[in-house]
Every structure is written in C-alpha cells, then in structure tokens.
mmCIF file of C-alpha atoms in Angstrom:
data_model
loop_
_atom_site.group_PDB
_atom_site.id
_atom_site.type_symbol
_atom_site.label_atom_id
_atom_site.label_comp_id
_atom_site.label_asym_id
_atom_site.label_seq_id
_atom_site.Cartn_x
_atom_site.Cartn_y
_atom_site.Cartn_z
ATOM 1 C CA MET A 1 -118.290 322.236 -62.205
ATOM 2 C CA THR A 2 -119.337 324.609 -64.620
ATOM 3 C CA LYS A 3 -121.375 323.437 -67.411
ATOM 4 C CA LYS A 4 -118.011 323.174 -69.926
ATOM 5 C CA ILE A 5 -116.198 321.199 -67.831
ATOM 6 C CA LEU A 6 -118.452 318.593 -67.816
ATOM 7 C CA GLU A 7 -119.129 318.420 -71.475
ATOM 8 C CA LYS A 8 -115.160 317.997 -72.296
ATOM 9 C CA ILE A 9 -115.121 315.339 -69.585
ATOM 10 C CA TYR A 10 -118.416 313.860 -71.394
ATOM 11 C CA MET A 11 -116.549 314.194 -74.961
ATOM 12 C CA ARG A 12 -113.259 312.514 -73.473
ATOM 13 C CA THR A 13 -114.614 309.786 -72.249
ATOM 14 C CA ASN A 14 -116.768 308.696 -75.058
ATOM 15 C CA ILE A 15 -113.748 309.430 -77.666
ATOM 16 C CA ILE A 16 -112.016 306.795 -75.224
ATOM 17 C CA LYS A 17 -115.061 304.113 -75.574
ATOM 18 C CA ALA A 18 -114.745 304.666 -78.969
ATOM 19 C CA THR A 19 -110.830 304.326 -79.815
ATOM 20 C CA ALA A 20 -111.022 300.961 -76.932
ATOM 21 C CA ILE A 21 -114.080 299.695 -79.215
ATOM 22 C CA ALA A 22 -111.758 300.312 -82.646
ATOM 23 C CA LEU A 23 -109.213 298.268 -81.290
ATOM 24 C CA VAL A 24 -111.087 295.557 -80.066
ATOM 25 C CA ILE A 25 -112.501 295.696 -83.129
ATOM 26 C CA THR A 26 -108.957 295.478 -85.058
ATOM 27 C CA ALA A 27 -107.313 292.543 -82.829
ATOM 28 C CA CYS A 28 -110.194 290.254 -83.523
ATOM 29 C CA GLY A 29 -110.388 290.684 -87.097
ATOM 30 C CA GLY A 30 -106.467 290.456 -87.101
ATOM 31 C CA SER A 31 -106.897 287.332 -85.578
ATOM 32 C CA LYS A 32 -109.882 286.831 -87.912
ATOM 33 C CA LYS A 33 -108.163 286.945 -90.732
ATOM 34 C CA GLU A 34 -104.621 285.126 -90.131
ATOM 35 C CA ALA A 35 -106.853 282.160 -88.544
ATOM 36 C CA THR A 36 -108.275 281.815 -92.087
ATOM 37 C CA THR A 37 -105.579 283.071 -94.054
ATOM 38 C CA ALA A 38 -102.475 280.326 -92.287
ATOM 39 C CA THR A 39 -101.999 277.033 -93.611
ATOM 40 C CA PRO A 40 -102.192 274.492 -90.793
ATOM 41 C CA ALA A 41 -99.086 272.591 -90.026
ATOM 42 C CA GLU A 42 -99.057 268.947 -91.545
ATOM 43 C CA SER A 43 -98.347 266.576 -88.925
ATOM 44 C CA LYS A 44 -96.916 263.365 -89.016
ATOM 45 C CA VAL A 45 -98.305 260.058 -88.336
ATOM 46 C CA VAL A 46 -96.974 258.688 -84.920
ATOM 47 C CA LEU A 47 -98.457 255.283 -85.534
ATOM 48 C CA SER A 48 -97.383 253.868 -82.010
ATOM 49 C CA ASP A 49 -100.165 256.750 -81.069
ATOM 50 C CA GLN A 50 -102.988 254.742 -82.046
ATOM 51 C CA LEU A 51 -101.905 251.586 -79.554
ATOM 52 C CA MET A 52 -102.457 254.598 -75.870
ATOM 53 C CA MET A 53 -106.256 253.411 -75.949
ATOM 54 C CA SER A 54 -105.674 249.754 -76.651
ATOM 55 C CA THR A 55 -102.709 249.761 -73.580
ATOM 56 C CA LEU A 56 -104.365 251.781 -71.430
ATOM 57 C CA TRP A 57 -107.587 249.344 -71.855
ATOM 58 C CA MET A 58 -105.635 246.382 -71.255
ATOM 59 C CA GLN A 59 -103.120 247.701 -67.799
ATOM 60 C CA LYS A 60 -106.358 250.512 -66.483
ATOM 61 C CA SER A 61 -109.981 248.826 -66.688
ATOM 62 C CA HIS A 62 -111.802 246.441 -64.990
ATOM 63 C CA GLU A 63 -113.649 245.140 -67.910
ATOM 64 C CA ALA A 64 -109.839 243.324 -69.401
ATOM 65 C CA LYS A 65 -109.332 241.886 -66.138
ATOM 66 C CA TYR A 66 -112.916 240.706 -65.609
ATOM 67 C CA LEU A 67 -112.678 239.410 -69.439
ATOM 68 C CA GLN A 68 -109.820 237.656 -69.062
ATOM 69 C CA ARG A 69 -110.457 235.841 -65.684
ATOM 70 C CA GLN A 70 -114.073 235.027 -67.243
ATOM 71 C CA ALA A 71 -112.356 233.432 -70.306
ATOM 72 C CA TYR A 72 -110.020 231.289 -68.041
ATOM 73 C CA GLU A 73 -113.507 230.051 -65.904
ATOM 74 C CA LEU A 74 -114.955 228.971 -69.032
ATOM 75 C CA ALA A 75 -111.591 227.531 -70.003
ATOM 76 C CA ALA A 76 -111.963 225.297 -66.763
ATOM 77 C CA LEU A 77 -115.871 224.986 -67.568
ATOM 78 C CA LYS A 78 -114.304 222.920 -70.806
ATOM 79 C CA LEU A 79 -111.593 221.375 -69.155
ATOM 80 C CA ASP A 80 -113.825 219.273 -66.850
ATOM 81 C CA ALA A 81 -116.508 218.281 -69.603
ATOM 82 C CA ASN A 82 -113.430 217.330 -72.216
ATOM 83 C CA MET A 83 -111.992 215.628 -69.850
ATOM 84 C CA LYS A 84 -115.225 213.567 -69.343
ATOM 85 C CA LYS A 85 -115.674 212.858 -72.428
ATOM 86 C CA GLY A 86 -114.600 209.156 -73.222
ATOM 87 C CA ARG A 87 -110.972 207.330 -72.052
ATOM 88 C CA SER A 88 -107.477 207.501 -73.999
ATOM 89 C CA LYS A 89 -104.398 205.569 -73.651
ATOM 90 C CA LYS A 90 -103.041 208.737 -74.321
ATOM 91 C CA PRO A 91 -101.713 211.316 -71.463
ATOM 92 C CA LEU A 92 -104.032 213.970 -71.717
ATOM 93 C CA ALA A 93 -102.644 217.566 -72.261
ATOM 94 C CA ILE A 94 -103.907 220.894 -72.625
ATOM 95 C CA ILE A 95 -102.214 223.726 -74.950
ATOM 96 C CA LEU A 96 -101.147 227.462 -74.531
ATOM 97 C CA ASP A 97 -100.214 230.219 -76.440
ATOM 98 C CA LEU A 98 -97.846 232.734 -74.531
ATOM 99 C CA ASP A 99 -98.405 236.867 -75.222
ATOM 100 C CA GLU A 100 -101.504 237.913 -74.394
ATOM 101 C CA THR A 101 -102.554 234.132 -73.587
ATOM 102 C CA VAL A 102 -100.635 233.760 -70.092
ATOM 103 C CA LEU A 103 -97.540 236.575 -71.003
ATOM 104 C CA ASP A 104 -99.136 240.173 -70.325
ATOM 105 C CA ASN A 105 -97.183 242.618 -72.330
ATOM 106 C CA SER A 106 -98.723 245.702 -72.144
ATOM 107 C CA PRO A 107 -95.631 246.551 -70.794
ATOM 108 C CA TYR A 108 -93.789 246.327 -74.177
ATOM 109 C CA GLU A 109 -96.646 248.485 -75.646
ATOM 110 C CA ALA A 110 -97.022 251.707 -73.059
ATOM 111 C CA ARG A 111 -93.320 251.652 -73.747
ATOM 112 C CA LEU A 112 -93.502 252.322 -77.963
ATOM 113 C CA VAL A 113 -96.982 254.512 -77.044
ATOM 114 C CA LEU A 114 -94.133 256.587 -74.605
ATOM 115 C CA THR A 115 -91.088 256.397 -77.340
ATOM 116 C CA GLY A 116 -92.894 256.701 -80.355
ATOM 117 C CA LYS A 117 -91.362 254.390 -81.937
ATOM 118 C CA ASN A 118 -92.992 250.995 -83.700
ATOM 119 C CA PHE A 119 -92.818 247.315 -82.997
ATOM 120 C CA THR A 120 -89.108 246.088 -84.347
ATOM 121 C CA PRO A 121 -87.347 242.873 -83.802
ATOM 122 C CA GLU A 122 -84.531 244.821 -81.866
ATOM 123 C CA SER A 123 -86.923 246.650 -78.955
ATOM 124 C CA TRP A 124 -89.420 243.183 -78.152
ATOM 125 C CA ASN A 125 -85.962 241.335 -77.970
ATOM 126 C CA THR A 126 -85.092 243.358 -75.343
ATOM 127 C CA TRP A 127 -88.287 243.506 -73.677
ATOM 128 C CA VAL A 128 -88.602 239.531 -73.437
ATOM 129 C CA MET A 129 -85.348 239.139 -72.597
ATOM 130 C CA GLU A 130 -85.510 240.937 -69.175
ATOM 131 C CA ALA A 131 -88.192 238.267 -67.908
ATOM 132 C CA GLN A 132 -90.325 240.435 -66.739
ATOM 133 C CA ALA A 133 -93.937 240.167 -67.986
ATOM 134 C CA GLU A 134 -96.603 239.075 -65.690
ATOM 135 C CA PRO A 135 -99.007 236.651 -66.059
ATOM 136 C CA VAL A 136 -102.567 237.975 -67.395
ATOM 137 C CA ALA A 137 -105.671 237.604 -64.528
ATOM 138 C CA GLY A 138 -106.786 234.022 -64.492
ATOM 139 C CA ALA A 139 -104.093 232.279 -65.992
ATOM 140 C CA ARG A 140 -102.228 231.230 -62.579
ATOM 141 C CA GLU A 141 -105.231 229.827 -61.459
ATOM 142 C CA PHE A 142 -106.274 227.723 -65.354
ATOM 143 C CA LEU A 143 -102.704 226.697 -65.078
ATOM 144 C CA GLU A 144 -102.673 225.528 -61.379
ATOM 145 C CA LYS A 145 -105.885 223.986 -62.171
ATOM 146 C CA ALA A 146 -104.751 221.528 -64.731
ATOM 147 C CA ASN A 147 -101.522 220.381 -63.186
ATOM 148 C CA ARG A 148 -103.404 219.215 -59.823
ATOM 149 C CA LEU A 149 -105.838 217.758 -62.559
ATOM 150 C CA GLY A 150 -103.045 215.520 -64.237
ATOM 151 C CA LEU A 151 -102.857 216.904 -67.491
ATOM 152 C CA GLU A 152 -99.520 217.993 -69.371
ATOM 153 C CA ILE A 153 -99.390 221.487 -70.389
ATOM 154 C CA PHE A 154 -97.627 222.673 -73.544
ATOM 155 C CA TYR A 155 -96.739 226.118 -74.695
ATOM 156 C CA ILE A 156 -97.075 227.151 -77.645
ATOM 157 C CA SER A 157 -95.211 230.622 -78.624
ATOM 158 C CA ASN A 158 -94.146 232.652 -81.780
ATOM 159 C CA ARG A 159 -91.785 233.904 -80.211
ATOM 160 C CA ALA A 160 -87.709 232.781 -81.442
ATOM 161 C CA GLU A 161 -86.379 230.296 -80.562
ATOM 162 C CA ASN A 162 -83.634 232.027 -79.594
ATOM 163 C CA HIS A 163 -85.533 233.241 -76.315
ATOM 164 C CA LEU A 164 -86.507 229.829 -75.287
ATOM 165 C CA GLU A 165 -83.979 230.177 -72.077
ATOM 166 C CA ALA A 166 -85.288 233.928 -71.400
ATOM 167 C CA THR A 167 -89.524 232.378 -71.699
ATOM 168 C CA VAL A 168 -89.108 229.864 -69.630
ATOM 169 C CA ARG A 169 -87.035 231.817 -67.569
ATOM 170 C CA ASN A 170 -90.214 233.886 -67.118
ATOM 171 C CA LEU A 171 -92.381 231.231 -66.391
ATOM 172 C CA GLN A 172 -90.302 229.847 -63.974
ATOM 173 C CA ARG A 173 -90.012 233.131 -62.031
ATOM 174 C CA LEU A 174 -93.674 233.124 -61.767
ATOM 175 C CA GLU A 175 -93.473 229.496 -60.661
ATOM 176 C CA LEU A 176 -95.808 228.242 -63.498
ATOM 177 C CA PRO A 177 -96.233 224.216 -64.104
ATOM 178 C CA PHE A 178 -94.176 222.934 -66.864
ATOM 179 C CA ALA A 179 -91.894 225.989 -66.966
ATOM 180 C CA ASP A 180 -89.266 223.978 -68.807
ATOM 181 C CA GLU A 181 -87.932 223.818 -72.319
ATOM 182 C CA GLY A 182 -89.309 220.186 -73.665
ATOM 183 C CA HIS A 183 -92.998 222.037 -72.844
ATOM 184 C CA VAL A 184 -92.313 225.295 -74.629
ATOM 185 C CA LEU A 185 -92.214 225.011 -77.919
ATOM 186 C CA LEU A 186 -90.828 227.867 -80.271
ATOM 187 C CA LYS A 187 -90.421 228.961 -83.683
ATOM 188 C CA ASN A 188 -87.579 227.637 -85.697
ATOM 189 C CA GLU A 189 -86.797 227.010 -89.201
ATOM 190 C CA ASP A 190 -88.045 223.028 -88.736
ATOM 191 C CA SER A 191 -91.963 224.583 -87.255
ATOM 192 C CA SER A 192 -92.621 227.628 -87.877
ATOM 193 C CA SER A 193 -96.335 226.306 -88.316
ATOM 194 C CA LYS A 194 -98.714 226.582 -84.739
ATOM 195 C CA THR A 195 -100.244 223.588 -86.302
ATOM 196 C CA GLU A 196 -97.175 221.548 -86.943
ATOM 197 C CA ARG A 197 -96.465 221.422 -83.360
ATOM 198 C CA ARG A 198 -99.680 220.968 -82.606
ATOM 199 C CA GLU A 199 -99.835 217.864 -84.609
ATOM 200 C CA ARG A 200 -96.429 216.786 -82.926
ATOM 201 C CA ILE A 201 -98.429 217.150 -79.415
ATOM 202 C CA LYS A 202 -101.344 214.921 -80.530
ATOM 203 C CA GLN A 203 -99.142 212.040 -81.585
ATOM 204 C CA THR A 204 -98.584 211.433 -78.245
ATOM 205 C CA HIS A 205 -101.066 213.314 -76.320
ATOM 206 C CA LYS A 206 -104.883 213.498 -76.495
ATOM 207 C CA VAL A 207 -105.335 217.125 -76.172
ATOM 208 C CA VAL A 208 -108.385 217.941 -74.389
ATOM 209 C CA LEU A 209 -108.153 222.076 -74.638
ATOM 210 C CA LEU A 210 -106.350 225.032 -76.641
ATOM 211 C CA VAL A 211 -106.364 228.491 -75.380
ATOM 212 C CA GLY A 212 -105.176 232.246 -77.368
ATOM 213 C CA ASP A 213 -105.865 234.869 -78.528
ATOM 214 C CA GLN A 214 -105.767 234.465 -81.764
ATOM 215 C CA MET A 215 -107.824 232.052 -84.049
ATOM 216 C CA GLY A 216 -104.655 230.894 -85.299
ATOM 217 C CA ASP A 217 -103.723 229.318 -81.985
ATOM 218 C CA PHE A 218 -106.434 226.998 -82.572
ATOM 219 C CA SER A 219 -106.336 226.366 -86.095
ATOM 220 C CA GLU A 220 -104.556 228.435 -89.093
ATOM 221 C CA GLU A 221 -106.850 227.171 -91.678
ATOM 222 C CA PRO A 222 -109.529 229.968 -92.482
ATOM 223 C CA PHE A 223 -112.515 229.590 -90.621
ATOM 224 C CA ILE A 224 -116.218 230.249 -92.500
ATOM 225 C CA GLU A 225 -117.045 234.013 -93.921
ATOM 226 C CA GLU A 226 -118.817 236.174 -91.115
ATOM 227 C CA GLU A 227 -121.907 236.170 -93.477
ATOM 228 C CA ALA A 228 -122.558 232.390 -93.489
ATOM 229 C CA ILE A 229 -122.209 232.697 -89.724
ATOM 230 C CA ARG A 230 -124.474 235.440 -89.142
ATOM 231 C CA GLU A 231 -127.616 233.139 -91.376
ATOM 232 C CA GLY A 232 -126.520 230.076 -89.110
ATOM 233 C CA PHE A 233 -124.657 228.171 -90.865
ATOM 234 C CA VAL A 234 -121.550 226.437 -88.669
ATOM 235 C CA SER A 235 -118.848 224.660 -89.676
ATOM 236 C CA PRO A 236 -117.589 221.475 -88.473
ATOM 237 C CA LEU A 237 -114.045 223.780 -87.603
ATOM 238 C CA MET A 238 -116.165 226.616 -85.534
ATOM 239 C CA ASP A 239 -118.089 223.953 -84.262
ATOM 240 C CA SER A 240 -115.141 221.896 -83.261
ATOM 241 C CA ALA A 241 -113.551 225.225 -81.631
ATOM 242 C CA SER A 242 -116.291 225.996 -79.476
ATOM 243 C CA ALA A 243 -115.901 222.640 -77.494
ATOM 244 C CA TYR A 244 -112.216 223.110 -77.669
ATOM 245 C CA PHE A 245 -110.850 226.281 -77.551
ATOM 246 C CA VAL A 246 -111.146 229.231 -75.305
ATOM 247 C CA LEU A 247 -110.247 232.437 -77.197
ATOM 248 C CA LEU A 248 -108.931 235.833 -74.590
ATOM 249 C CA PRO A 249 -109.527 239.330 -76.046
ATOM 250 C CA ASN A 250 -106.115 241.470 -77.470
ATOM 251 C CA PRO A 251 -107.281 244.341 -78.613
ATOM 252 C CA LEU A 252 -103.652 245.746 -79.340
ATOM 253 C CA TYR A 253 -102.408 243.410 -82.296
ATOM 254 C CA GLY A 254 -103.691 240.096 -84.528
ATOM 255 C CA SER A 255 -103.104 238.488 -87.717
ATOM 256 C CA PHE A 256 -106.145 241.023 -88.737
ATOM 257 C CA GLU A 257 -103.537 243.479 -89.220
ATOM 258 C CA SER A 258 -102.278 241.893 -92.620
ATOM 259 C CA GLY A 259 -106.044 241.723 -94.346
ATOM 260 C CA ILE A 260 -106.137 245.883 -93.523
ATOM 261 C CA TYR A 261 -102.906 245.771 -96.158
ATOM 262 C CA GLY A 262 -103.969 243.338 -98.413
ATOM 263 C CA GLY A 263 -101.008 241.136 -97.096
ATOM 264 C CA GLN A 264 -98.582 244.185 -98.533
ATOM 265 C CA ARG A 265 -95.519 244.855 -96.175
ATOM 266 C CA GLY A 266 -92.774 247.691 -95.647
ATOM 267 C CA LEU A 267 -95.471 250.359 -95.820
ATOM 268 C CA SER A 268 -94.914 254.199 -94.765
ATOM 269 C CA ASP A 269 -96.621 255.022 -91.094
ATOM 270 C CA GLU A 270 -98.537 257.454 -94.002
ATOM 271 C CA VAL A 271 -99.748 254.395 -95.676
ATOM 272 C CA LYS A 272 -100.401 252.298 -93.281
ATOM 273 C CA ASN A 273 -102.597 254.852 -91.704
ATOM 274 C CA GLN A 274 -103.924 255.969 -94.806
ATOM 275 C CA TYR A 275 -105.400 251.825 -95.279
ATOM 276 C CA ARG A 276 -106.740 251.909 -91.663
ATOM 277 C CA ARG A 277 -108.803 254.561 -91.757
ATOM 278 C CA LYS A 278 -110.200 253.574 -95.412
ATOM 279 C CA ALA A 279 -111.473 250.320 -93.523
ATOM 280 C CA LEU A 280 -113.457 251.847 -91.259
ATOM 281 C CA ASP A 281 -116.965 251.298 -91.673
ATOM 282 C CA PRO A 282 -119.484 253.912 -90.446
ATOM 283 C CA LYS A 283 -122.467 252.454 -91.798
ATOM 284 C CA GLN A 284 -125.260 252.067 -89.550
ATOM 285 C CA ASP A 285 -126.468 248.531 -90.281
ATOM 286 C CA MET A 286 -122.515 246.964 -89.026
ATOM 287 C CA VAL A 287 -123.784 248.594 -85.688
ATOM 288 C CA ARG A 288 -124.864 245.372 -84.285
#
C-alpha cells in the first residue's frame, strides 16, 4: 500500500471518529436540555398507597405475629393475676374489641391498596358480610383459655348493628367461644359509646381484663399528656390500664388520625396528605 493511500485511510478514520463524537455530544446535550426544560407531570395523590407497607407488615412480617402472640401471652398472665384479686359475687368476665384485636381485616386494607380506593362504608360492608376474617395471632388460644377458666367473654365493637349476623357468623366459623348475639355488642343509636356498653356489662359482671388495639377500648376519657408520662407521672387511669388492659399493635388505622387533621372531616386526599406530611417531626431529639 502506498503512502498516499495510507494517509487517505487515516484521514477518513479521523473524520468518522470526530463525527461519532459530535453525534454523542449532541445527543447528550439534547437529552440534558430536555430534562432541564421539561415540566414533571403533577402526580395525583392516592392516599390508599400509604397503607401498603403497614398492610404488608401486618400480613408478611414475623414481627407482627410475634407481637400479637406476645400481647396475648401477657393477657393470659394478667388474667391469672387479676382473677386472684379477691372474690366477687358477680360472675367474672373479659371484654375484647374485635377488629385487629380478634379479627384480622388486613385483606380488606389490601383491597383498598390494590384498587387505589379509600375506606367507604359500602366496601367495608362487602368485606364484613363475607365473614371471612381470620383470627389475630394468639387470640384463639387466649380465648380458649379464658373459656376453660370459666370466664364469660364479651366482644365490644363499633361495627354497625346491621353487621351483627355476619360478625357472629364469622366468629362461629372460627369456632371461638361465646360467639352469639348476646355476647357481641355492636354500635347502634342507643349505644354508640363503648363506655356505655362496658358499663352495662360491669353492672352484672366483674370485668377482670380488657383487650383492644386502641386506647378507647379501655377508656374513652383522655389520657394524660406524653410529657407528663416522660416526667414519671402516672394518672390513676394509666395505672388501672397497666393492670387491666392489653394493647395490640395496629399500624393500619386509629383514632390518632383525626388529631392530625384537627378534627376536620370531608378533606380531600390531597389536603389529608399535606396534613400528614406536616405532622411528621424530623427533629433528632424526638428519636428515642
């Protein structure tokens, strides 16, 4: 090959390389310009998406089942201790909440996540009427023990009274003790307060233990401030709860949420999401 031919090949190769580099630079520069000038699309808030991790925790984590069983083991210990506290002419009884205390409704929450919908009375009614909720871990064993010890068992729930038949059917399907209409007390116009229903039971029975997933399952009176608890002050109500109440974990929902919204109702998902974000406290001194 002559020297001139080699020079031509060399020049062509350099031209091809330079063209390729220029194309790459142009492409990169173009996509960068596009990225900086493009306006990201506004994403719609799907509030039920925020249930995803808590629902998965309830359904898939070993920790959730362990905590539930641990709570019921503690309940059994408190039950034994409280039964020894003096005699009573009244029959002994225990009171339990139903949802997320005895019955696991996490499949309903999963449906909300998968369909992108929020809680509605209609969808909740559909779930309850199926009567397919499974027992919370540890609940069956505890209830069977209480039954063997001769205690009467009452279930107090804020399910609507028109859910009574389906709720009893669900409990009977699980073969849980005292699964009948006389021991399942649901909310109606005359007894919307759990306190009223608890007091009604206390008139005829000595209640030796209560189990629930909200503080309102023990008392609907306001508990003392967290700051007072940190300072070591314990109110008589807290002291009583310590002896007679067992609380199960429930990250799915709770009465705390209304406090985040300042008691406001009918807020849009977008506004609720704003309130939730504002309620988060990132200060390091809050980490315990």
